[in-house]
PDB file of C-alpha atoms in Angstrom:
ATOM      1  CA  UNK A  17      95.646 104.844 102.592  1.00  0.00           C
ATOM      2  CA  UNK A  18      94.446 101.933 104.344  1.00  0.00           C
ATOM      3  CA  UNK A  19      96.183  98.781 106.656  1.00  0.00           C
ATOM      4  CA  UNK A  20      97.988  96.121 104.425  1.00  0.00           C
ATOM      5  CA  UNK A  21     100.972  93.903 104.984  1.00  0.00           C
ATOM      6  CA  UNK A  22     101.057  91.842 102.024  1.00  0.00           C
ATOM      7  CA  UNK A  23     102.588  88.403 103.099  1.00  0.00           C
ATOM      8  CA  UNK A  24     105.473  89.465 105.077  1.00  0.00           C
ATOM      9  CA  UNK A  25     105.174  88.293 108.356  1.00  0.00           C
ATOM     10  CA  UNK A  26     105.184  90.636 111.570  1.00  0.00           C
ATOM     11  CA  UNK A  27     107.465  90.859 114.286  1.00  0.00           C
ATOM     12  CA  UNK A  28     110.283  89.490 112.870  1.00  0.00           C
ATOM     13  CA  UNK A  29     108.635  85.879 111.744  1.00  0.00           C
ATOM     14  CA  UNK A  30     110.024  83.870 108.160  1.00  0.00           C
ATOM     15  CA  UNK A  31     107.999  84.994 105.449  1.00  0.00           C
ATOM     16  CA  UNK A  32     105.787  82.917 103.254  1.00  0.00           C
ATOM     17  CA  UNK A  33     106.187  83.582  99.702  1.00  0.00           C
ATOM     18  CA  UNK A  34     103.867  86.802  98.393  1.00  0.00           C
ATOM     19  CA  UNK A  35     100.783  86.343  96.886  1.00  0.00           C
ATOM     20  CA  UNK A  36     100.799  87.063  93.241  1.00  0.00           C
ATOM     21  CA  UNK A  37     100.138  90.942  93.025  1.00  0.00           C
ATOM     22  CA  UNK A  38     101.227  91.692  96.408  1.00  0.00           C
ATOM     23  CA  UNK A  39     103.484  94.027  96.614  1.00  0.00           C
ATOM     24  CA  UNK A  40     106.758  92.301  97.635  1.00  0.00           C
ATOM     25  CA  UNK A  41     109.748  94.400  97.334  1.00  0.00           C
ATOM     26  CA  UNK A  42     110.457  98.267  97.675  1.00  0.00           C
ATOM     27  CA  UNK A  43     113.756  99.524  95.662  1.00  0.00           C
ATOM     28  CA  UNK A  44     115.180 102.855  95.765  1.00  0.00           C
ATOM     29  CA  UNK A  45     117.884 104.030  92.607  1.00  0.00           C
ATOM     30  CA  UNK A  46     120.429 106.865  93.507  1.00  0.00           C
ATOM     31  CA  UNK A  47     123.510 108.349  92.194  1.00  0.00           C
ATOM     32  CA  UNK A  48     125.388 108.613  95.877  1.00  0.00           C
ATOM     33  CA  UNK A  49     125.273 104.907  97.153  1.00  0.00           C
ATOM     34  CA  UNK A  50     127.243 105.404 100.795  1.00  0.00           C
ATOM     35  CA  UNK A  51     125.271 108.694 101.019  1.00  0.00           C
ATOM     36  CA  UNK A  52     121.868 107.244 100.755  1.00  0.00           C
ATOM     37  CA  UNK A  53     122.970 104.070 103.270  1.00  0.00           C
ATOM     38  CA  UNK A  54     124.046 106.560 105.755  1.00  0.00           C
ATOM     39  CA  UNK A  55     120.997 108.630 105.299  1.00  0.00           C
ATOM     40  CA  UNK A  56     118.220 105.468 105.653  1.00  0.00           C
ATOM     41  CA  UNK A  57     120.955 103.760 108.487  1.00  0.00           C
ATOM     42  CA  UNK A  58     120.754 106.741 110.980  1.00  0.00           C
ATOM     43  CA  UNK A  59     116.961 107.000 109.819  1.00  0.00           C
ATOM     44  CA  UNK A  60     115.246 103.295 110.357  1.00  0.00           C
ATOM     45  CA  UNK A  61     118.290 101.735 112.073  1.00  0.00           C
ATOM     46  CA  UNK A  62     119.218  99.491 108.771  1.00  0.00           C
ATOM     47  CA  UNK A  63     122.109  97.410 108.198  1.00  0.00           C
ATOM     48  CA  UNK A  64     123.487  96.671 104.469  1.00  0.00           C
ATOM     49  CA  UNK A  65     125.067  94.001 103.055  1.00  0.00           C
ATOM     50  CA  UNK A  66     125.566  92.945  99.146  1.00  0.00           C
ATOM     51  CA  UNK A  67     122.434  92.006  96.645  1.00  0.00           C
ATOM     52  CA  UNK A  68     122.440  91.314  93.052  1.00  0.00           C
ATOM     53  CA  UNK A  69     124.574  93.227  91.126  1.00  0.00           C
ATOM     54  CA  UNK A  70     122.609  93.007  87.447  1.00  0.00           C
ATOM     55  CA  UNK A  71     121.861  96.766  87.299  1.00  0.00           C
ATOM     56  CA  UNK A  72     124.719  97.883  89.396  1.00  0.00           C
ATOM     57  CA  UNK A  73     126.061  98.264  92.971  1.00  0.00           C
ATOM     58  CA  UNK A  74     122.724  97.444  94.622  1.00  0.00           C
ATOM     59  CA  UNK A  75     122.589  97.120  98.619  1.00  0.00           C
ATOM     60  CA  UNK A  76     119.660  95.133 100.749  1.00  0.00           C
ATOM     61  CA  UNK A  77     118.808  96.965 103.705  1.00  0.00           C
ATOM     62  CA  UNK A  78     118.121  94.326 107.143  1.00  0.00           C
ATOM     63  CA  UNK A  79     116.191  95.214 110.064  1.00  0.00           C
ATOM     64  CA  UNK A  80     117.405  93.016 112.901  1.00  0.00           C
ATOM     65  CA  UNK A  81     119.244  90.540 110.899  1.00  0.00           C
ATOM     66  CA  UNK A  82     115.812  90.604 107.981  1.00  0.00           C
ATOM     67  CA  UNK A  83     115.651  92.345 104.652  1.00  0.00           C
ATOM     68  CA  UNK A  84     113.278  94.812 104.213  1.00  0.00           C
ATOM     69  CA  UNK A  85     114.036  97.330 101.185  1.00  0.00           C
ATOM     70  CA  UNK A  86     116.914  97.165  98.450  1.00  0.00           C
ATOM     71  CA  UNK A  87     119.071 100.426  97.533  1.00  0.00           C
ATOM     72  CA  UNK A  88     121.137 100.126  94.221  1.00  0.00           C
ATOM     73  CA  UNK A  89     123.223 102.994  92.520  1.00  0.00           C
ATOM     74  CA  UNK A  90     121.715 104.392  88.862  1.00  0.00           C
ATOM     75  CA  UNK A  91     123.930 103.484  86.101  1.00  0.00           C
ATOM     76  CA  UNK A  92     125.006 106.233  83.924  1.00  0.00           C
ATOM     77  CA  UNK A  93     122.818 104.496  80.805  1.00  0.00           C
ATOM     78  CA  UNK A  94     119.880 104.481  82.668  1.00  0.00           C
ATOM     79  CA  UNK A  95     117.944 107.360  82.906  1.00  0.00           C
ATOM     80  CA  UNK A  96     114.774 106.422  86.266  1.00  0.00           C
ATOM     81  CA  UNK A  97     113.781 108.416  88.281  1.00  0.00           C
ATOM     82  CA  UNK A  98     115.329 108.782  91.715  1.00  0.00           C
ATOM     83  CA  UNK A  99     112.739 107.312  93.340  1.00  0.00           C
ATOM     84  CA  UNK A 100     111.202 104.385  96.014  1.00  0.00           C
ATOM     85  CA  UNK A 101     109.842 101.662  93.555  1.00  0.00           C
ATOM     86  CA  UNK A 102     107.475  99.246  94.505  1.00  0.00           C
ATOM     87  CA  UNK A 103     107.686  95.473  92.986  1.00  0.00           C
ATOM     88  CA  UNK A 104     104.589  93.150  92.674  1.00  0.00           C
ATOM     89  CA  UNK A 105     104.953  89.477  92.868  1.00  0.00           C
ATOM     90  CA  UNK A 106     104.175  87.350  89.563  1.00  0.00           C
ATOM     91  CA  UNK A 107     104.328  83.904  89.012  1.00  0.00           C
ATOM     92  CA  UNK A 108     105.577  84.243  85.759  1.00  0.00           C
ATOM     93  CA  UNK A 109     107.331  87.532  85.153  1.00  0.00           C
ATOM     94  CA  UNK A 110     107.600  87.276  81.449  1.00  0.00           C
ATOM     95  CA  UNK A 111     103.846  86.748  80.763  1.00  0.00           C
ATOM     96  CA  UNK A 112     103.499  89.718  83.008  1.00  0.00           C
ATOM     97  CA  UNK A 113     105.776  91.667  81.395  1.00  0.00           C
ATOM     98  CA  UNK A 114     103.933  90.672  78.484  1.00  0.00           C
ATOM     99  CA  UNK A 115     100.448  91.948  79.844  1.00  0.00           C
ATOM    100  CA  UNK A 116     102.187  94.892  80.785  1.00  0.00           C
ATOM    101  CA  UNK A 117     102.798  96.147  77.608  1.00  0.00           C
ATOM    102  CA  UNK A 118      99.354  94.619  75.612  1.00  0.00           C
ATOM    103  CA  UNK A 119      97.734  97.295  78.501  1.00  0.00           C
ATOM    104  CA  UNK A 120      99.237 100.276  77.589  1.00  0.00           C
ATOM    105  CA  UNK A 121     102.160 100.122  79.551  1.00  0.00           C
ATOM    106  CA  UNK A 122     106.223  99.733  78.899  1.00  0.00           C
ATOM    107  CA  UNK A 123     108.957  97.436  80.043  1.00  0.00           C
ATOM    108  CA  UNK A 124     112.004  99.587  80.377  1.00  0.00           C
ATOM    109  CA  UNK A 125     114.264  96.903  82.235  1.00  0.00           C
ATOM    110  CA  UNK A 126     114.293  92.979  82.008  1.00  0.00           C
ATOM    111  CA  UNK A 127     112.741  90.777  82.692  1.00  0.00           C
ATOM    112  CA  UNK A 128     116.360  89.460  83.837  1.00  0.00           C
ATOM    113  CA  UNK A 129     117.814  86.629  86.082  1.00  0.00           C
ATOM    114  CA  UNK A 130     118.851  88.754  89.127  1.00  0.00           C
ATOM    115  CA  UNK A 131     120.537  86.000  91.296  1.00  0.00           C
ATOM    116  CA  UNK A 132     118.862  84.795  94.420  1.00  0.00           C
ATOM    117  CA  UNK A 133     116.156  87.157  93.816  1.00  0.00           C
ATOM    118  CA  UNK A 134     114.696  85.269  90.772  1.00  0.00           C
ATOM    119  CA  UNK A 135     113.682  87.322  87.596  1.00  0.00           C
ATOM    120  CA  UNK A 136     112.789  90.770  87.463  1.00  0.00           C
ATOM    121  CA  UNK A 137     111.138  93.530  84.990  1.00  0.00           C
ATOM    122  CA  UNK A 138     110.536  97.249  86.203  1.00  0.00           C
ATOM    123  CA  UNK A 139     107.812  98.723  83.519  1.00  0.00           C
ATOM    124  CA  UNK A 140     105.404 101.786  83.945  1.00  0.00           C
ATOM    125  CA  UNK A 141     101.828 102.143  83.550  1.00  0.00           C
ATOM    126  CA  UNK A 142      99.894 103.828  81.172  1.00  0.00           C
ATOM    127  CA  UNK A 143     100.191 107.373  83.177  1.00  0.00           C
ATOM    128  CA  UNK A 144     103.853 106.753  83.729  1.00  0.00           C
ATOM    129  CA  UNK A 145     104.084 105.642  87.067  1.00  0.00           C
ATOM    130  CA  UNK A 146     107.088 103.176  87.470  1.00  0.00           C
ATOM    131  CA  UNK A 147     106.499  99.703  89.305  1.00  0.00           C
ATOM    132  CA  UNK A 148     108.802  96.448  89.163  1.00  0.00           C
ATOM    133  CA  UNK A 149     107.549  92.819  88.674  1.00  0.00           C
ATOM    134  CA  UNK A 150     109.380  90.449  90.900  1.00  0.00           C
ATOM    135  CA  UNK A 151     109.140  86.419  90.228  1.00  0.00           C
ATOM    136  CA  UNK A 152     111.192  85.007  93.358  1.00  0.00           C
ATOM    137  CA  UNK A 153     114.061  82.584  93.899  1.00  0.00           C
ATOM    138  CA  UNK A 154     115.460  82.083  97.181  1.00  0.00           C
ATOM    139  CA  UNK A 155     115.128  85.759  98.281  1.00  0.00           C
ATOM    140  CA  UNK A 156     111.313  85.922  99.080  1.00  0.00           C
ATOM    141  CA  UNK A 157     111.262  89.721  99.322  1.00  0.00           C
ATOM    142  CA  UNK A 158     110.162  92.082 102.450  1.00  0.00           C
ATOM    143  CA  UNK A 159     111.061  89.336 105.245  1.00  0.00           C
ATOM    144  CA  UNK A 160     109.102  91.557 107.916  1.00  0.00           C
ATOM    145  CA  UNK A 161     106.661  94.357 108.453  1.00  0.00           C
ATOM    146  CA  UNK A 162     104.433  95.565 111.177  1.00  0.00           C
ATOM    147  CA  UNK A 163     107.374  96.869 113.070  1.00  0.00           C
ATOM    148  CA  UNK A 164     109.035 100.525 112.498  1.00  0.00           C
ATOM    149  CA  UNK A 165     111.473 100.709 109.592  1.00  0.00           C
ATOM    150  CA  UNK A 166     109.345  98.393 107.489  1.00  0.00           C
ATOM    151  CA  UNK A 167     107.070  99.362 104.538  1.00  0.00           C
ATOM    152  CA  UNK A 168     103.938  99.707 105.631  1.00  0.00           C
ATOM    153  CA  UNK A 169     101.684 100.927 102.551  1.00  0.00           C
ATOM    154  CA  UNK A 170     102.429 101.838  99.086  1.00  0.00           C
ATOM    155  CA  UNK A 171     100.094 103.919  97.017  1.00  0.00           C
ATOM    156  CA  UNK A 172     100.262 105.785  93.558  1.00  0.00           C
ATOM    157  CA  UNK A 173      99.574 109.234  93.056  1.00  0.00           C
ATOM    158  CA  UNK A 174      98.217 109.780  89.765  1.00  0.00           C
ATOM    159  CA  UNK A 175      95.593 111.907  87.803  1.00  0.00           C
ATOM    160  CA  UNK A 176      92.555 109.396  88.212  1.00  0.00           C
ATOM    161  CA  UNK A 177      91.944 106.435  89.545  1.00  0.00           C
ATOM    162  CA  UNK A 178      89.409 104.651  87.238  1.00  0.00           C
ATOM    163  CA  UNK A 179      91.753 104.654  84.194  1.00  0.00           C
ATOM    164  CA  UNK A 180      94.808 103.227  85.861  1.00  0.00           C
ATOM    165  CA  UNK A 181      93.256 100.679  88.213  1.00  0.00           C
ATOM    166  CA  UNK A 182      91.682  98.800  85.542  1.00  0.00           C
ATOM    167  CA  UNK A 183      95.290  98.546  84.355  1.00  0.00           C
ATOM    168  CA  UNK A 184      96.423  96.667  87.576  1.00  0.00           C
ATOM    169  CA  UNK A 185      93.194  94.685  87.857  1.00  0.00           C
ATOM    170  CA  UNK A 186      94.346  93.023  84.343  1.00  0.00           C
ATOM    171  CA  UNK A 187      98.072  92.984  85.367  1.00  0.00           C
ATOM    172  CA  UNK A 188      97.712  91.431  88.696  1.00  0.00           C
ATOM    173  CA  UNK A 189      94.570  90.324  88.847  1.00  0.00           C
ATOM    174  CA  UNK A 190      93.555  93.162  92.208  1.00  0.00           C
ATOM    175  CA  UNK A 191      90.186  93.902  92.729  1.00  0.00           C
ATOM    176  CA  UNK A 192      88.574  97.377  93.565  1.00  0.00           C
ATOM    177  CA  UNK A 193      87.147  99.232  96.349  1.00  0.00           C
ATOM    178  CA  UNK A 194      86.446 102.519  95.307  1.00  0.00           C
ATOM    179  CA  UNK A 195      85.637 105.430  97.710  1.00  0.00           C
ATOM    180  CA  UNK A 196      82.165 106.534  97.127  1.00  0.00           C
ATOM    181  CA  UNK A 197      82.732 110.152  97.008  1.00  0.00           C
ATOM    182  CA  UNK A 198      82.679 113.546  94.722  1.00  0.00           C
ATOM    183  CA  UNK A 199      85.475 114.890  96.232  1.00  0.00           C
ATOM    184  CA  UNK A 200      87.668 112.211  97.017  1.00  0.00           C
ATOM    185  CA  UNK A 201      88.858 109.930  94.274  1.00  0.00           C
ATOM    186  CA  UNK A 202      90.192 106.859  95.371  1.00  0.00           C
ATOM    187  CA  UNK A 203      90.108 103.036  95.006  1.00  0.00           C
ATOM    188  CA  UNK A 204      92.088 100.478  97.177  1.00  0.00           C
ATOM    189  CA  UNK A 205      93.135  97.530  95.241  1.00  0.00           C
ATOM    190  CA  UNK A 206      92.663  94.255  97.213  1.00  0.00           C
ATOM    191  CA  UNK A 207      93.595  91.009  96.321  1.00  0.00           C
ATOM    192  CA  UNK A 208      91.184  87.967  97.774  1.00  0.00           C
ATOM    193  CA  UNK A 209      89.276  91.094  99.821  1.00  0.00           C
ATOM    194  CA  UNK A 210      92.609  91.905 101.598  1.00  0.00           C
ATOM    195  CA  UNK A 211      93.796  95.642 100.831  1.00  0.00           C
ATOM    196  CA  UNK A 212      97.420  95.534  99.121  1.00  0.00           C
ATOM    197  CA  UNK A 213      97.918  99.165  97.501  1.00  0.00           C
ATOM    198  CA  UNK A 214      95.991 102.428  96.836  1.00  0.00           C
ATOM    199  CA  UNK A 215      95.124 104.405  93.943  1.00  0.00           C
ATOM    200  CA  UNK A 216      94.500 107.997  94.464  1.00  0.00           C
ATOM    201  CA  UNK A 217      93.487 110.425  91.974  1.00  0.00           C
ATOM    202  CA  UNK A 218      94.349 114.019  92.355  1.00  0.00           C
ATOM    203  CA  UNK A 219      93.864 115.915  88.923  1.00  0.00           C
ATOM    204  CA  UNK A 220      95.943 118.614  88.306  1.00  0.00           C
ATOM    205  CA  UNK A 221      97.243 118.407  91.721  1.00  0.00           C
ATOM    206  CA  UNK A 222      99.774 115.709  90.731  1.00  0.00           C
ATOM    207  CA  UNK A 223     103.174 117.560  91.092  1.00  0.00           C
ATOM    208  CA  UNK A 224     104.398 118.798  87.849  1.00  0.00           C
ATOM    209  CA  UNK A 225     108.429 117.791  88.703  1.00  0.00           C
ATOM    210  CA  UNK A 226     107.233 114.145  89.352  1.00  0.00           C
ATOM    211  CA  UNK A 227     104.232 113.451  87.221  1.00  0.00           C
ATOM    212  CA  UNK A 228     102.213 110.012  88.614  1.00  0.00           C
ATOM    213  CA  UNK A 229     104.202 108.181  91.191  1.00  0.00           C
ATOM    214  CA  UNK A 230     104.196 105.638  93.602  1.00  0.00           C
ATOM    215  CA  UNK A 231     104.610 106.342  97.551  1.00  0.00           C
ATOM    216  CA  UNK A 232     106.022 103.464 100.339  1.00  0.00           C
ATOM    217  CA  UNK A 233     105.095 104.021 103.563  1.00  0.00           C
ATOM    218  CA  UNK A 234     107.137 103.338 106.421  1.00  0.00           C
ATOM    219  CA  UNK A 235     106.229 102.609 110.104  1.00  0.00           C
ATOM    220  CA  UNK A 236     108.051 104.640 112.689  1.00  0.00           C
ATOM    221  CA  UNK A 237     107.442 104.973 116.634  1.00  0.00           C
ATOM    222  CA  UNK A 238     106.812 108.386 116.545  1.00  0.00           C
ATOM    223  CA  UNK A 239     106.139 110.208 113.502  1.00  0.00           C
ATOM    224  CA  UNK A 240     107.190 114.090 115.095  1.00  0.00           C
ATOM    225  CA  UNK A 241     110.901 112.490 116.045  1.00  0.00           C
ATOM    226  CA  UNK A 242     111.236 110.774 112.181  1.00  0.00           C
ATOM    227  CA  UNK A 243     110.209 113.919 110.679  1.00  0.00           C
ATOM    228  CA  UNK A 244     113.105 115.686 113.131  1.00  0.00           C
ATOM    229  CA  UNK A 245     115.395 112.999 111.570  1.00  0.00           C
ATOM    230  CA  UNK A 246     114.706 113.488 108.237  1.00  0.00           C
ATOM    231  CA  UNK A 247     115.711 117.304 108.759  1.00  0.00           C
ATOM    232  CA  UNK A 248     118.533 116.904 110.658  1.00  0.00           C
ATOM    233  CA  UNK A 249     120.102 114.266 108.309  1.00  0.00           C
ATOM    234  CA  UNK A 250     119.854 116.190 105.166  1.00  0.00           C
ATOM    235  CA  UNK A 251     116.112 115.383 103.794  1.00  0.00           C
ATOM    236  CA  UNK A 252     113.047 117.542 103.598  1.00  0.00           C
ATOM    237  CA  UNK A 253     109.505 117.586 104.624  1.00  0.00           C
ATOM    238  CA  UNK A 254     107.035 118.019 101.815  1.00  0.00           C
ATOM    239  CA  UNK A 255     104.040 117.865 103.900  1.00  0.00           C
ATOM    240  CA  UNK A 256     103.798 118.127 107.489  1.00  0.00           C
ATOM    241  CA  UNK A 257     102.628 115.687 110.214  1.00  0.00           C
ATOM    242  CA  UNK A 258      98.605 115.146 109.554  1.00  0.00           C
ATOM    243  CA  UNK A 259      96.596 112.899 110.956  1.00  0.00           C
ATOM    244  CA  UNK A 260      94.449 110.310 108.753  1.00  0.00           C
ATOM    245  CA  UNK A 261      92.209 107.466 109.904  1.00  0.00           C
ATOM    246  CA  UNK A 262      95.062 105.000 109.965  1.00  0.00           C
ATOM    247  CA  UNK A 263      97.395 107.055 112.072  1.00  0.00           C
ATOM    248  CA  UNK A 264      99.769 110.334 111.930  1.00  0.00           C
ATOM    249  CA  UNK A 265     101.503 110.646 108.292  1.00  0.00           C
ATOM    250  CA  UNK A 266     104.206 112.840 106.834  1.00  0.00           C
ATOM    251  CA  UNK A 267     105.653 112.963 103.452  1.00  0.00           C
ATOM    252  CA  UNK A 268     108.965 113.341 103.092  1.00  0.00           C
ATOM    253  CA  UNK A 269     112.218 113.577 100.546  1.00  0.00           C
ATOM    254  CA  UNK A 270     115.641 112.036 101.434  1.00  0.00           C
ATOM    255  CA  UNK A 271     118.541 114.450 100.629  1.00  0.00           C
ATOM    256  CA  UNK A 272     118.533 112.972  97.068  1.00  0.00           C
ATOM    257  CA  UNK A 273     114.863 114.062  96.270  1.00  0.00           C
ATOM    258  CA  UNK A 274     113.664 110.478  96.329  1.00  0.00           C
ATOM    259  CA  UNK A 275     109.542 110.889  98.000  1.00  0.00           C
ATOM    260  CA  UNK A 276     108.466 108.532 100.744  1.00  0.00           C
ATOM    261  CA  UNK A 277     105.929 108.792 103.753  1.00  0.00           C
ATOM    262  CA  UNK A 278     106.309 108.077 107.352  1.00  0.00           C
ATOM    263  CA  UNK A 279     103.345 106.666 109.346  1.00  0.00           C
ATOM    264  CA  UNK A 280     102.683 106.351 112.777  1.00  0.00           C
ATOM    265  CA  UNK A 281      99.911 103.964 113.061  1.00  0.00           C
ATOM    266  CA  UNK A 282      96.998 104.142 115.421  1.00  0.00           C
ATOM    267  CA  UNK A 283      97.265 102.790 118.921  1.00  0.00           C
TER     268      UNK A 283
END
């Protein structure tokens, strides 16, 4: 894990409209809808109010008036995982989609008009891992970051790194910094030398119920009193508060099962 923001602005500023491969969107699919907003209200101190409705009830979550995250409810025809989903901004989401699958990849939804939010296509990547593709309209995306209750950092857990970030280098067009090491497999994908996502690697250590997967990281105050949320509300902790070179990290499971991280970040 490393620092990125992609091109939401900090502290509450307008956004500028992401970069093309930046991630620019987090979406979580469950079954229980009011459940979930409850869960992630009490949690990051979100408000909700209507988004597109192409795949279902689907919620936006605002931070202090800005959006920040998107919560829909699965329909019964659909069978994705309940799980945080990163999108990446394209310029065109077709040709992407497109790419997608000439790479080894699938398409399993759209690309489709979603309102405001311009035209949209979740796919997976040759290990499996699900993603979205987001070409925007009015709605830009993640309006803020830097602050707690924002995505901070989203990285897939896979099998190896190598393999699967030569897959996003021709999707998005990200470049790689691999960690030079024999025991740590891991490459940060960048995109004009500023890190955007992470890659890492872990073998047969890549949980059996989940397969490859991709993480979001969200800032909090103070990691110890999220992780005491979490609990209390109904989640679980997967693995406890650690520290890491960017700051103190837990992963976590909301009461649904869906995996996310909480990061305290240095200083």
């Amino acid at each position: 894990m490393t620092d990125a923001r992609g091109s939401a602005r900090r502290n509450g500023a307008a956004p500028d409209r992401h970069t093309p491969g930046a991630p620019c969107w987090v979406s979580l699919m469950v079954h229980g809808l009011d459940a979930t907003e409850q869960f992630y209200g009490a949690l990051f101190g979100w408000e909700f109010r209507p988004g597109p409705q192409q795949l279902g009830p689907y919620v936006r979550a605002l931070l202090d008036g800005r959006e920040v995250a998107g919560i829909g409810r699965l329909p019964p025809d659909r069978h994705l995982p309940v799980a945080w989903t990163p999108y990446f901004a394209s310029d065109d989401v077709d040709l992407t989609a497109e790419t997608v699958r000439s790479r080894g990849g699938t398409i399993g939804v759209g690309p489709l008009d979603a309102a405001d939010a311009g035209r949209m296509a979740i796919g997976s990547d040759p290990s499996g891992a699900v993603f979205g593709v987001c070409q925007a309209a009015a709605h830009l995306g993640t309006a803020v970051s830097g602050v707690p209750g924002t995505p901070a950092w989203n990285e897939l857990l896979t099998f190896e790194s190598a393999t699967v970030a030569k897959f996003y280098r021709t999707v998005f067009g990200h470049e790689e910094e691999p960690v030079v090491s024999a025991d740590f497999d891991y490459v940060t994908l960048q995109l004009g030398g500023r890190p955007v996502a992470g890659i890492h690697g872990l073998g047969q250590a890549v949980p059996r119920d989940r397969g490859p997967h991709w993480v979001t990281y969200f800032q909090v105050d103070d990691v110890d009193d999220a992780v005491d949320h979490v609990v209390h509300l109904g989640g679980q902790v997967l693995k406890p508060v650690h520290g890491t070179a960017q700051g103190r990290v837990a992963a976590v499971a909301d009461p649904e099962g869906a995996r996310f991280a909480l990061l305290q970040p240095r200083g």
